[in-house]
XYZ file of C-alpha atoms in Angstrom:
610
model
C 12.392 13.736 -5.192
C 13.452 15.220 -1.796
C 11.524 17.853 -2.469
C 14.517 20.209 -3.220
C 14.105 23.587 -1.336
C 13.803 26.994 -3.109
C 16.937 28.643 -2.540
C 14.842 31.468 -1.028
C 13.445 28.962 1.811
C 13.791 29.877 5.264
C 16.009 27.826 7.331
C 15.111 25.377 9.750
C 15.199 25.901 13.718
C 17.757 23.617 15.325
C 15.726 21.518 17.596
C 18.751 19.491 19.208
C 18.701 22.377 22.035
C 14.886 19.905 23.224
C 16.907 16.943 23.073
C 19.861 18.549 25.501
C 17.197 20.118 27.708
C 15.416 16.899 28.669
C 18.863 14.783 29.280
C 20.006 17.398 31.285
C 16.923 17.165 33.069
C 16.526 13.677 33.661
C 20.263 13.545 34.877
C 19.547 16.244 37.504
C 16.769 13.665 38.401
C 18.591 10.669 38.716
C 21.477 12.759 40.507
C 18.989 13.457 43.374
C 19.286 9.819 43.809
C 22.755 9.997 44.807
C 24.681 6.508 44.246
C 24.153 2.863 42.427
C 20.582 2.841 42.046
C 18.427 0.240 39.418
C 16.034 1.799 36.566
C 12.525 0.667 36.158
C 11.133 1.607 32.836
C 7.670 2.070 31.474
C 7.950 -0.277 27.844
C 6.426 2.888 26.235
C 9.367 5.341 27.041
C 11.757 3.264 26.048
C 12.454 3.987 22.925
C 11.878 8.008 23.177
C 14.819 7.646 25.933
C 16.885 5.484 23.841
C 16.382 8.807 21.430
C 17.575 11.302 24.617
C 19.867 9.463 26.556
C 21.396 6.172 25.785
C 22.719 3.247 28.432
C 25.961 4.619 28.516
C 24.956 8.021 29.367
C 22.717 6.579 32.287
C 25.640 4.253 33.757
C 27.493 7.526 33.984
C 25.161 8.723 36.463
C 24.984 5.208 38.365
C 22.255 3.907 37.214
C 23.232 0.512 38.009
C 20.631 -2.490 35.971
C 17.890 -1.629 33.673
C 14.454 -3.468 34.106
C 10.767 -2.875 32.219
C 7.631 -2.399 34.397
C 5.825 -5.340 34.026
C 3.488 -7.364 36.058
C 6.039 -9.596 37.912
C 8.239 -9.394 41.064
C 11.317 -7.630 40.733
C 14.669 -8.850 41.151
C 16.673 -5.959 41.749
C 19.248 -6.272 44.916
C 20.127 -2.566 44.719
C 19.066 -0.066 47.834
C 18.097 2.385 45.750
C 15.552 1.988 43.162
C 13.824 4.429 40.619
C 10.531 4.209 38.586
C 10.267 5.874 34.950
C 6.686 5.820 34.151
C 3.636 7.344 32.100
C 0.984 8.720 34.885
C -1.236 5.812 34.825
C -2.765 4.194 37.101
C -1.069 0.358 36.987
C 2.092 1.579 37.557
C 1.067 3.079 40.760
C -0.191 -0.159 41.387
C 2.895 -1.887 40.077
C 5.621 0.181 42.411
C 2.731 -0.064 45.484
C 3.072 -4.181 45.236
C 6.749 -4.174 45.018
C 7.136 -1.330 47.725
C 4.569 -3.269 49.976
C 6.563 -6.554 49.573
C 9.538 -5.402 50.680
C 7.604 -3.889 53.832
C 6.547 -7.188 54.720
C 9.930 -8.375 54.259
C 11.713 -5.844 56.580
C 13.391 -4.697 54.182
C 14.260 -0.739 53.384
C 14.757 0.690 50.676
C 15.016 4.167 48.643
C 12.266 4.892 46.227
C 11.688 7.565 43.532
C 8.952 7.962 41.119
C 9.740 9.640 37.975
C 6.602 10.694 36.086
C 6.936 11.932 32.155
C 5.669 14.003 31.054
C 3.955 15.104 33.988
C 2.463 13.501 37.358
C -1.285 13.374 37.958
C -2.947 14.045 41.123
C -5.186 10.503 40.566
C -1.480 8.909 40.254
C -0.392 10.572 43.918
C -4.193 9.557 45.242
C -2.934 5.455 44.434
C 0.580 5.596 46.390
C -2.292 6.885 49.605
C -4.701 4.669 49.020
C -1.979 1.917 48.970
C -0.096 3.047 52.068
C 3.289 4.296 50.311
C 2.680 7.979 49.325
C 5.380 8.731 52.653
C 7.756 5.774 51.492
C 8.120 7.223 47.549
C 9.528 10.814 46.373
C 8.126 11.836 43.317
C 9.259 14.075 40.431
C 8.894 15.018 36.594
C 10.184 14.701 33.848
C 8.813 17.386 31.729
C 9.786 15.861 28.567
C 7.194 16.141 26.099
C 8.874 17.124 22.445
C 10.827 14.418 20.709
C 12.876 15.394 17.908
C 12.015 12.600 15.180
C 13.639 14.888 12.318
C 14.931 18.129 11.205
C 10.918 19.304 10.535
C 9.189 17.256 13.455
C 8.644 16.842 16.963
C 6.503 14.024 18.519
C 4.861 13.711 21.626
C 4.940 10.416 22.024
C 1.377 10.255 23.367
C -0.401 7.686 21.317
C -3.464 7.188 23.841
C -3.937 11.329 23.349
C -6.048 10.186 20.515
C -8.430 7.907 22.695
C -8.246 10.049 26.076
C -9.535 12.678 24.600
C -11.725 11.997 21.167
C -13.822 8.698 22.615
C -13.372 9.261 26.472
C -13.116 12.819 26.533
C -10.365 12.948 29.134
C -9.020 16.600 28.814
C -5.746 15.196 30.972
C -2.831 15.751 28.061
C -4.006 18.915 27.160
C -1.966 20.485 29.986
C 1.088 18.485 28.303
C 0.260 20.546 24.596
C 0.099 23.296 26.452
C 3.440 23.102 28.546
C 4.708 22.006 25.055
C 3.907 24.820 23.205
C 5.356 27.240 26.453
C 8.474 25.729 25.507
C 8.670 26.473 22.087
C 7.612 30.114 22.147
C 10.121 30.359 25.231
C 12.687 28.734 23.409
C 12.652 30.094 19.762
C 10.438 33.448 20.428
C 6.818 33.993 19.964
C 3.984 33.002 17.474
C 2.989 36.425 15.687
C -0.179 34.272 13.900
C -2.148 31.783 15.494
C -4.760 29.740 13.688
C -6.481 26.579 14.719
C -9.863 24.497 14.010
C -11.464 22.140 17.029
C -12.584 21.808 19.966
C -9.607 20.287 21.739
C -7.522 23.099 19.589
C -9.245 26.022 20.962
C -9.209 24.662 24.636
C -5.295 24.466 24.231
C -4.871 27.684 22.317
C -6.711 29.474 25.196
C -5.060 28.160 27.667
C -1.587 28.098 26.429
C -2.187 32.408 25.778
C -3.305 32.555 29.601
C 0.241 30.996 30.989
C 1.914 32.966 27.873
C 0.031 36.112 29.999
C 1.000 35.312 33.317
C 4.554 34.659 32.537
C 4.598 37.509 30.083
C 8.296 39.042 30.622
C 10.161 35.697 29.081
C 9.274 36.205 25.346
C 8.542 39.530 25.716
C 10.965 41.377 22.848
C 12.092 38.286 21.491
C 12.518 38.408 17.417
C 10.067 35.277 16.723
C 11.752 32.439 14.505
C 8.140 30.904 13.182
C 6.055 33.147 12.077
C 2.974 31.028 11.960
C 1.096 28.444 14.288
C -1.687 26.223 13.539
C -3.531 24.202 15.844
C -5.724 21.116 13.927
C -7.863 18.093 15.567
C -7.843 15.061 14.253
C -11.398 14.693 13.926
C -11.521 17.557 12.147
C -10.294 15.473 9.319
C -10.873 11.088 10.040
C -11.069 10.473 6.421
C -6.984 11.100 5.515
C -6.596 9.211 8.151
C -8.730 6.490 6.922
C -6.776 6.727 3.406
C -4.236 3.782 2.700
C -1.252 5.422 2.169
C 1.050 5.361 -1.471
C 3.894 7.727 -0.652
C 7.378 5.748 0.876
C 7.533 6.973 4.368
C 3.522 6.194 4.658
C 3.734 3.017 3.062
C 6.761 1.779 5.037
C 4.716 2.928 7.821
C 1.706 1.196 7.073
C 3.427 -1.860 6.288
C 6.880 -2.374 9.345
C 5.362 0.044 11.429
C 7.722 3.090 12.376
C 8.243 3.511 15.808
C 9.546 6.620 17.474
C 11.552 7.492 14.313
C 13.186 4.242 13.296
C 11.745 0.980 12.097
C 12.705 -2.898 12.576
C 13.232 -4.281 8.934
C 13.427 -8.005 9.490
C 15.193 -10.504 7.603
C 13.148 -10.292 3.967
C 14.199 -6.848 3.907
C 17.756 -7.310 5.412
C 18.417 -10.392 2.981
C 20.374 -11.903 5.437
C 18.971 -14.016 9.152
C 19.162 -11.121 11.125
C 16.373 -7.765 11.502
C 17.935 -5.158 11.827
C 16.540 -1.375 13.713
C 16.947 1.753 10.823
C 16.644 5.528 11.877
C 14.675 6.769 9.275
C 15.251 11.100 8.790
C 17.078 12.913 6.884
C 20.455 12.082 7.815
C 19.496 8.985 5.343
C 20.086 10.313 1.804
C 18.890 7.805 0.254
C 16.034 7.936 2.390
C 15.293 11.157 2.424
C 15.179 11.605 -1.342
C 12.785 9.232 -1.383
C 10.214 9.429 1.677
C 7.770 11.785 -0.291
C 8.115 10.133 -3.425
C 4.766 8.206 -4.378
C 5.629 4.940 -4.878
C 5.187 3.972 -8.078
C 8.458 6.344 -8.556
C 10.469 4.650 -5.796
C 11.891 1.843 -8.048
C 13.032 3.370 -11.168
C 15.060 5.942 -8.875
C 16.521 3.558 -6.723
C 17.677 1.889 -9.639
C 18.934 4.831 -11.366
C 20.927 5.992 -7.677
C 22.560 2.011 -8.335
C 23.973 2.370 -11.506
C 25.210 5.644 -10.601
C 27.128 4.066 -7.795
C 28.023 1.721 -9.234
C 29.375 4.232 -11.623
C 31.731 6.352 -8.704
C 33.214 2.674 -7.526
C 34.256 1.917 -11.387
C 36.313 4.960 -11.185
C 38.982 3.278 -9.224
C 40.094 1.239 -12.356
C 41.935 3.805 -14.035
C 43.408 5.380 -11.063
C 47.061 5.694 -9.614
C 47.941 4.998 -6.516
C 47.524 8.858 -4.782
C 44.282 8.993 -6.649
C 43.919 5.716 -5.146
C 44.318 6.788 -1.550
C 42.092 10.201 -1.319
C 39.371 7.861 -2.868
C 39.660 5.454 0.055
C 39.948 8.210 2.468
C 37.620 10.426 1.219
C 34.874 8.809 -0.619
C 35.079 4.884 0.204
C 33.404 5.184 3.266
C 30.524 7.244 2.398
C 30.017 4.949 -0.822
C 29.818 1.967 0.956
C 27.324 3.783 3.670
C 25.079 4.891 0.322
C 25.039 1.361 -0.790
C 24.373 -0.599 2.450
C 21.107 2.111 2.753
C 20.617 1.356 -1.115
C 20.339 -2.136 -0.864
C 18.030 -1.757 2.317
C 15.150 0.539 0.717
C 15.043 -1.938 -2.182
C 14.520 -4.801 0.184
C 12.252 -2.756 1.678
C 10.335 -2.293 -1.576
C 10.136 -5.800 -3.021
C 8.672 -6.680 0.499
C 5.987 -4.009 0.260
C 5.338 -4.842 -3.260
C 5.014 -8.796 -2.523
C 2.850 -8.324 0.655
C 0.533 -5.630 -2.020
C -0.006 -7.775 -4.133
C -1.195 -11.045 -2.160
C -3.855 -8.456 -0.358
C -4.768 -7.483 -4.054
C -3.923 -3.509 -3.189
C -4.902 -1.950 -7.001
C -8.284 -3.565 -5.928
C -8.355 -1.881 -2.195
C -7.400 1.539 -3.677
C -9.975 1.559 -6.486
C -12.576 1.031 -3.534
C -11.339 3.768 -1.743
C -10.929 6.023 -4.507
C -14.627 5.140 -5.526
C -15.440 5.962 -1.922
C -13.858 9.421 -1.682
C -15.189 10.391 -5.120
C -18.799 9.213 -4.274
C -19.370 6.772 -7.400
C -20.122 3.312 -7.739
C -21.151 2.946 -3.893
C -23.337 0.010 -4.760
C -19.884 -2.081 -5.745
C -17.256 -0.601 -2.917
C -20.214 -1.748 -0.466
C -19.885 -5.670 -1.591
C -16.395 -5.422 -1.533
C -16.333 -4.372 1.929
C -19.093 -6.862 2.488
C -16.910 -9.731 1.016
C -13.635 -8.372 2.848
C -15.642 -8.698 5.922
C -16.856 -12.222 5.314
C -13.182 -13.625 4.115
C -12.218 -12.250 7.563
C -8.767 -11.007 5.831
C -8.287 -8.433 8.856
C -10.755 -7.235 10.775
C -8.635 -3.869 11.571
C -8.900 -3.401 7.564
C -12.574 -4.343 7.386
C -13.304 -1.631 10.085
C -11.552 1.178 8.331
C -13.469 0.490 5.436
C -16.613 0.629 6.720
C -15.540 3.957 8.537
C -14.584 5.499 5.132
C -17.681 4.018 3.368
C -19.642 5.661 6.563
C -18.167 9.246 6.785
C -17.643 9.599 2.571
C -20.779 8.469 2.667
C -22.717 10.803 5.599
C -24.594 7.515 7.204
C -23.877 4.532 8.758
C -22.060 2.005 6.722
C -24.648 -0.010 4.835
C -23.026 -3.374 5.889
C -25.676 -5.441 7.860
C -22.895 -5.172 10.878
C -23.977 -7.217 13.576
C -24.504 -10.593 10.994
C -20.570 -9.887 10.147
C -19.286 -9.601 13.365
C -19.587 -11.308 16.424
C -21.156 -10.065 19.422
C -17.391 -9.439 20.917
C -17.075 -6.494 18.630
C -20.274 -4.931 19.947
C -18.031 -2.097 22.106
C -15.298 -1.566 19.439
C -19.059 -0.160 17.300
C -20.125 2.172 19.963
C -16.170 3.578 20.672
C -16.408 3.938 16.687
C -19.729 5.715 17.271
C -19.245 7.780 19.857
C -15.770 9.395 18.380
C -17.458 9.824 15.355
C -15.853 7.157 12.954
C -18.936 5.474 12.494
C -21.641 8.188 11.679
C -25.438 7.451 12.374
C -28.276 6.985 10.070
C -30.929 9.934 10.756
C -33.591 8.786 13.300
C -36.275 6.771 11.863
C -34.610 5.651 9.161
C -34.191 1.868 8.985
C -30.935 0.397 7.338
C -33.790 -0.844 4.056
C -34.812 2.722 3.846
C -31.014 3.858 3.529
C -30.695 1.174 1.644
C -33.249 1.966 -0.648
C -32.362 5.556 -1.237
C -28.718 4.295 -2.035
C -30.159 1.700 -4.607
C -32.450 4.674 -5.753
C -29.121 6.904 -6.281
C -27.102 4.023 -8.268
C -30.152 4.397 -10.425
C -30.779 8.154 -10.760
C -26.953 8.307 -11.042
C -26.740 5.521 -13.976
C -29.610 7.928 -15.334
C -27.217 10.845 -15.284
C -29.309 12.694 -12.766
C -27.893 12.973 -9.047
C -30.998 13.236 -7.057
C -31.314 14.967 -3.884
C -30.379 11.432 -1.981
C -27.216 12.529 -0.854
C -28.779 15.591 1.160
C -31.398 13.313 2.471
C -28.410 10.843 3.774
C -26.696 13.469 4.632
C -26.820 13.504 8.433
C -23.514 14.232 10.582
C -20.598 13.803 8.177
C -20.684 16.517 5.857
C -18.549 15.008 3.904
C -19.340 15.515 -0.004
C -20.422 19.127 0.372
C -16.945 20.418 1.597
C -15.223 18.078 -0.510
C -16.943 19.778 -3.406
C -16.540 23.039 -1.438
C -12.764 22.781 -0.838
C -12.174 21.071 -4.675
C -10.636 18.178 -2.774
C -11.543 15.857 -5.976
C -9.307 17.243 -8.670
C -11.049 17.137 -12.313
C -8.051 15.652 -14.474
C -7.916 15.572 -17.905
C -6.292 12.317 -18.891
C -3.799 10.500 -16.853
C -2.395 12.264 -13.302
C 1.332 12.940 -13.829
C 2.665 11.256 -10.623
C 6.170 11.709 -11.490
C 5.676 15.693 -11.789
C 2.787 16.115 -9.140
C 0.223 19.240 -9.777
C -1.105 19.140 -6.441
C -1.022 17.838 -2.996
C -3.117 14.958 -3.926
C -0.376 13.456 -5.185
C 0.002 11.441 -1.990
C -3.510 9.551 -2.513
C -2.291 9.030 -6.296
C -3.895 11.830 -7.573
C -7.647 11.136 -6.046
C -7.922 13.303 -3.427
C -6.784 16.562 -1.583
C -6.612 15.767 2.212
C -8.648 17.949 3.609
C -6.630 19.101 6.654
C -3.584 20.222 4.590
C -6.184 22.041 2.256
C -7.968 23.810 5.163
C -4.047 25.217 5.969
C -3.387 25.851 2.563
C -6.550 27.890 2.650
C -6.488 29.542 5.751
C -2.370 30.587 5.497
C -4.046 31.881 2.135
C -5.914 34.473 4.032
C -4.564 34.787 6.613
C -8.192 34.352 8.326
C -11.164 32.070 8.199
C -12.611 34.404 5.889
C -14.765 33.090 3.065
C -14.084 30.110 5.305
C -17.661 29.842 6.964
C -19.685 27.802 5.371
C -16.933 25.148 5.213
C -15.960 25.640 9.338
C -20.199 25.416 9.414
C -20.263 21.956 7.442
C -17.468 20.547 9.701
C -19.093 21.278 13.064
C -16.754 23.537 14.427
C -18.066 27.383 14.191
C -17.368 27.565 17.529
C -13.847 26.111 17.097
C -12.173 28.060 14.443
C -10.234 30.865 15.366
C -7.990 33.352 14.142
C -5.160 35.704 16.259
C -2.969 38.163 14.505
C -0.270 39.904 16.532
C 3.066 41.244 16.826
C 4.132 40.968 13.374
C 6.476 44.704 12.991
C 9.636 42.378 14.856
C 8.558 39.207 12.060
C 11.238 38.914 9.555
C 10.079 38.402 6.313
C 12.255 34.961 6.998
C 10.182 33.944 9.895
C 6.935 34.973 8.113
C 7.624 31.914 6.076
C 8.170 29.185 9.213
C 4.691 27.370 9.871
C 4.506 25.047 12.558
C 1.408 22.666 12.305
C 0.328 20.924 15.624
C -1.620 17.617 15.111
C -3.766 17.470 18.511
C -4.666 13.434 17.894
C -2.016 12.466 15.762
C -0.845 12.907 11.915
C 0.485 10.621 9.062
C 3.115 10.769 6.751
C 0.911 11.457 4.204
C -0.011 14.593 5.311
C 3.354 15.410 6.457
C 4.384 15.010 2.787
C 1.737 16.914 1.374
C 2.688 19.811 3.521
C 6.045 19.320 2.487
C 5.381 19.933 -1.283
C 2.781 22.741 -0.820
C 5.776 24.510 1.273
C 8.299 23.978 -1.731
C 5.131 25.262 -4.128
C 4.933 28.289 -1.847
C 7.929 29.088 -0.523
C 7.363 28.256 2.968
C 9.037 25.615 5.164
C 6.497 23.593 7.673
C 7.233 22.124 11.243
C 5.013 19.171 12.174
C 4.306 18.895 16.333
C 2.184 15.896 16.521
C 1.248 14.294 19.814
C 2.040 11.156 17.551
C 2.652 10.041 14.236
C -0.731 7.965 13.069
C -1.900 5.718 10.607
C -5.405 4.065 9.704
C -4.837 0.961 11.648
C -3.618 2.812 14.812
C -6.502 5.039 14.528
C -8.650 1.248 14.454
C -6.780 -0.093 17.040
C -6.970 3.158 19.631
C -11.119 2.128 19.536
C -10.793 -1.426 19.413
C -12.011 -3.576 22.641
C -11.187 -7.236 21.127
C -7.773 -7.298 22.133
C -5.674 -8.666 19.411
């Protein structure tokens, strides 16, 4: 199921016009380098410039050898020698030691500093401190929106999640805000604006100030997206939390996708080699696929063979004209369909073996029991027991953060007898963003524990007590879950195959809560009737509403939401987007500042490095 579009849908905006804009701007960059010069790249942008501007394109404009910034002397003999790098801090360092060498040396050189997305004055503050800021030109390379498909655009900025929800560091917001200038420049205003979080609002605001100042570009300009929505990740922790069952999340959460395309080594590949896959919807097989949860994957993958198959057995009966269109006209593109067919299987059978030796059904049961609120007492020794097997300690932490928020109090685990004193920081990061939620004051973990036990009972009595409330402390979870109908009440089995509902993607159990506060909110157009939900979430000041310009909206437009993930988003919820838009008759864009999954979210807080 590619989620077939109503024939009514609105059509997409062609984003390659982001992809020309930031190679012709890194050209005009290296140009002002004039002659053979070597490239030093930050590991990190690699693959979003492999995505912009290949090697060929660079040797065109004499870039001369390729090297990665990393912590050793460089070899380069060239005069000239230019520095593509994130604004941190070690790099500065990095290009100081190598400039400073060569000093020493007597030797002169040309240096530039290309920062991307954009330089920081702390970065500028290094090259002084370290004697070079004279020695070094600097520039940017404003290129903050990566193209990953025909419905979304990535940031690349995995540490946006940690700078800004554990240390607070409001440095990228500039970057979402420059972002989001380029879009309304590009492809006309945003008529509605909508958006829930702190980090949200501060962006929103300050995006409509520059948007003010610079008010003559969009000015007049027929908008192409009708609606904007502007979501923090900690709005919503627990979908990221979930495991994910649809294909794209699952492939994610097993090979990792990076940047758009993932390495599928040689149990996929069936042959010694890995090999590096785009994955978007230039793959059909792919893309008819990616939303599909994947119980469903096999039986049409199966079904696509035999019909293959099929279209090759036509050549049997043919003569030799019919003969040649079919080798010049549909040979090619069968053989294409079967070398992705025979990839997505192997890519199947090796989630399905590595599933079943971590006993999945098991882990999803737990997690369902979690989200739903039963059986506590049993989900609580299993994360107790995955904890003492030491399986993964990633995994174990995501549990106990899902036990924790479901469950409005800190996870019930005796923590510190499970894990070593070296994970005594990774606890507090998890605290402080909010992952980990505390117990109320006073209460000792045997008093939560003995309101818990006292709830199995009550509950095995049929009576649910007022324990939760009393547990309840910063989470909030179970009230707006049973505000927002997030649990669906099913009678019998949950048709999978023809999904209801967007909880389809967590196999019926659950509605992710950010995609229904959109649903909701695109609903009524407002955050009214909303309150007591935006109150239970912790972000009445946060939520906010503005309704413009809509007389030059076509009705086409009015139909075009684009969804910005400040923190990151999965394929989960990109795919339950994508079906409430084919429900509706809308077509989503996803803007993420990158593409997320539970363990990344574990890994952004860890401090025991793996």
């Amino acid at each position: 199921m590619a989620f077939p579009h109503r024939p009514d849908a609105p059509e997409l905006p062609d984003f390659s016009m982001l992809k020309r804009l930031a190679r012709d701007q890194l050209i005009y960059l290296l140009e002002q380098l004039p002659g053979k010069k070597d490239l030093f790249i930050e590991a990190d942008l690699m693959s979003p410039l492999d995505r912009i501007a290949n090697v060929s394109i660079l040797k065109q404009h004499e870039v001369d050898k390729l090297y990665k910034v990393e912590n050793k002397p460089a070899l380069s003999s060239s005069e000239q020698l230019c520095f593509l790098v994130r604004p941190r801090i070690k790099n500065m360092r990095y290009i100081a030691s190598l400039v400073n060498a060569d000093k020493l040396a007597g030797r002169t050189r040309k240096y530039k500093v290309i920062f991307s997305p954009q330089k920081f004055y702390a970065c500028e503050m290094v090259l002084e401190e370290e004697g070079i800021y004279g020695d070094v030109s600097c520039d940017e390379w404003a290129f903050s929106l990566l193209p990953l498909d025909v419905d979304l655009l990535s940031m690349e900025l995995p540490e946006f999640f940690r700078d800004y929800f554990l240390e607070g560091d409001q440095c990228w917001i500039n970057t979402v805000v420059q972002a989001l200038h380029l879009l309304s420049t590009l492809y006309g205003p945003f008529p509605n604006c909508y958006g829930i979080g702190r980090c949200a609002k501060m962006a929103y605001e300050l995006w409509r100030n520059l948007e003010e100042e610079e008010d003559g570009e969009t000015k007049g300009r027929r908008p192409e997206i009708g609606h904007i929505f502007l979501l923090d990740r900690d709005v919503d922790f627990v979908t990221a939390l979930c495991s994910q069952v649809v294909y794209e999340g699952l492939v994610d959460d097993t090979f990792r996708i990076k940047c758009g395309s993932v390495d599928f080594g040689p149990e996929v590949t069936s042959s010694d080699k890995s090999l590096k896959v785009l994955l978007n919807a230039e793959d059909k097989v792919f893309n008819e696929i990616r939303n599909e949860h994947f119980s469903n994957v096999f039986g049409f993958l199966s079904q696509k063979a035999r019909n293959l198959q099929a279209q090759y057995d036509r050549r049997r009966g043919m003569d030799i004209k019919q003969m040649k269109n079919f080798v010049s006209q549909e040979l090619k593109g069968l053989k294409q369909e079967h070398r992705l067919l025979s990839l997505h299987i192997g890519a199947c059978e090796s989630i399905m073996k590595k599933k079943t030796k971590q006993d999945f059904q098991e882990l999803i049961k737990t997690e369902h029991a979690l989200l739903e609120g039963f059986n506590i007492r049993e989900s609580t020794s299993y994360i107790e027991e995955h904890i003492d097997r030491q399986v993964s300690p990633i995994e174990s932490l995501r549990l106990m953060c899902l036990l924790s928020i479901t469950e409005n109090g800190d996870a019930r685990c005796s923590l510190d007898t499970h894990y070593g004193p070296e994970h005594l920081l990774t606890f507090s990061n998890l605290r402080r963003a909010g992952l980990l939620t505390e117990q109320a004051p006073g209460d000792t973990l045997t008093a939560v524990e003995s309101k818990v036990s006292k709830l199995v009972t009550d509950k095995a009595a049929g009576k649910i007590t007022d324990a939760f409330s009393s547990l309840a402390k910063r989470s909030n979870f179970r009230a707006i879950s049973k505000k927002l109908n997030l649990i669906p009440r099913v009678d019998g089995e949950y048709d999978l195959k023809v999904p209801r509902d967007m909880a389809y993607v967590f196999s019926g159990a659950y509605v992710p809560l950010s995609c229904r506060i959109i649903e909701q909110v695109l609903e009524r157009r407002s955050w009214q009737g909303l309150d007591e939900v935006v109150r239970l979430l912790n972000c009445s000041d946060f939520a906010f509403t503005d309704m413009t310009k809509e007389d030059k909206a076509s009705s086409e437009s009015l139909r075009l939401i684009l969804v910005v993930f400040l923190g990151g988003c999965t394929f989960s919820e990109i795919s339950a987007l994508r079906f409430l838009g084919r429900e509706k008759g809308y077509r989503f864009i996803f803007l993420t500042t990158a593409v997320t999954n539970s363990a990344r979210l574990m890994e952004a807080m860890s401090e025991v490095k793996a």
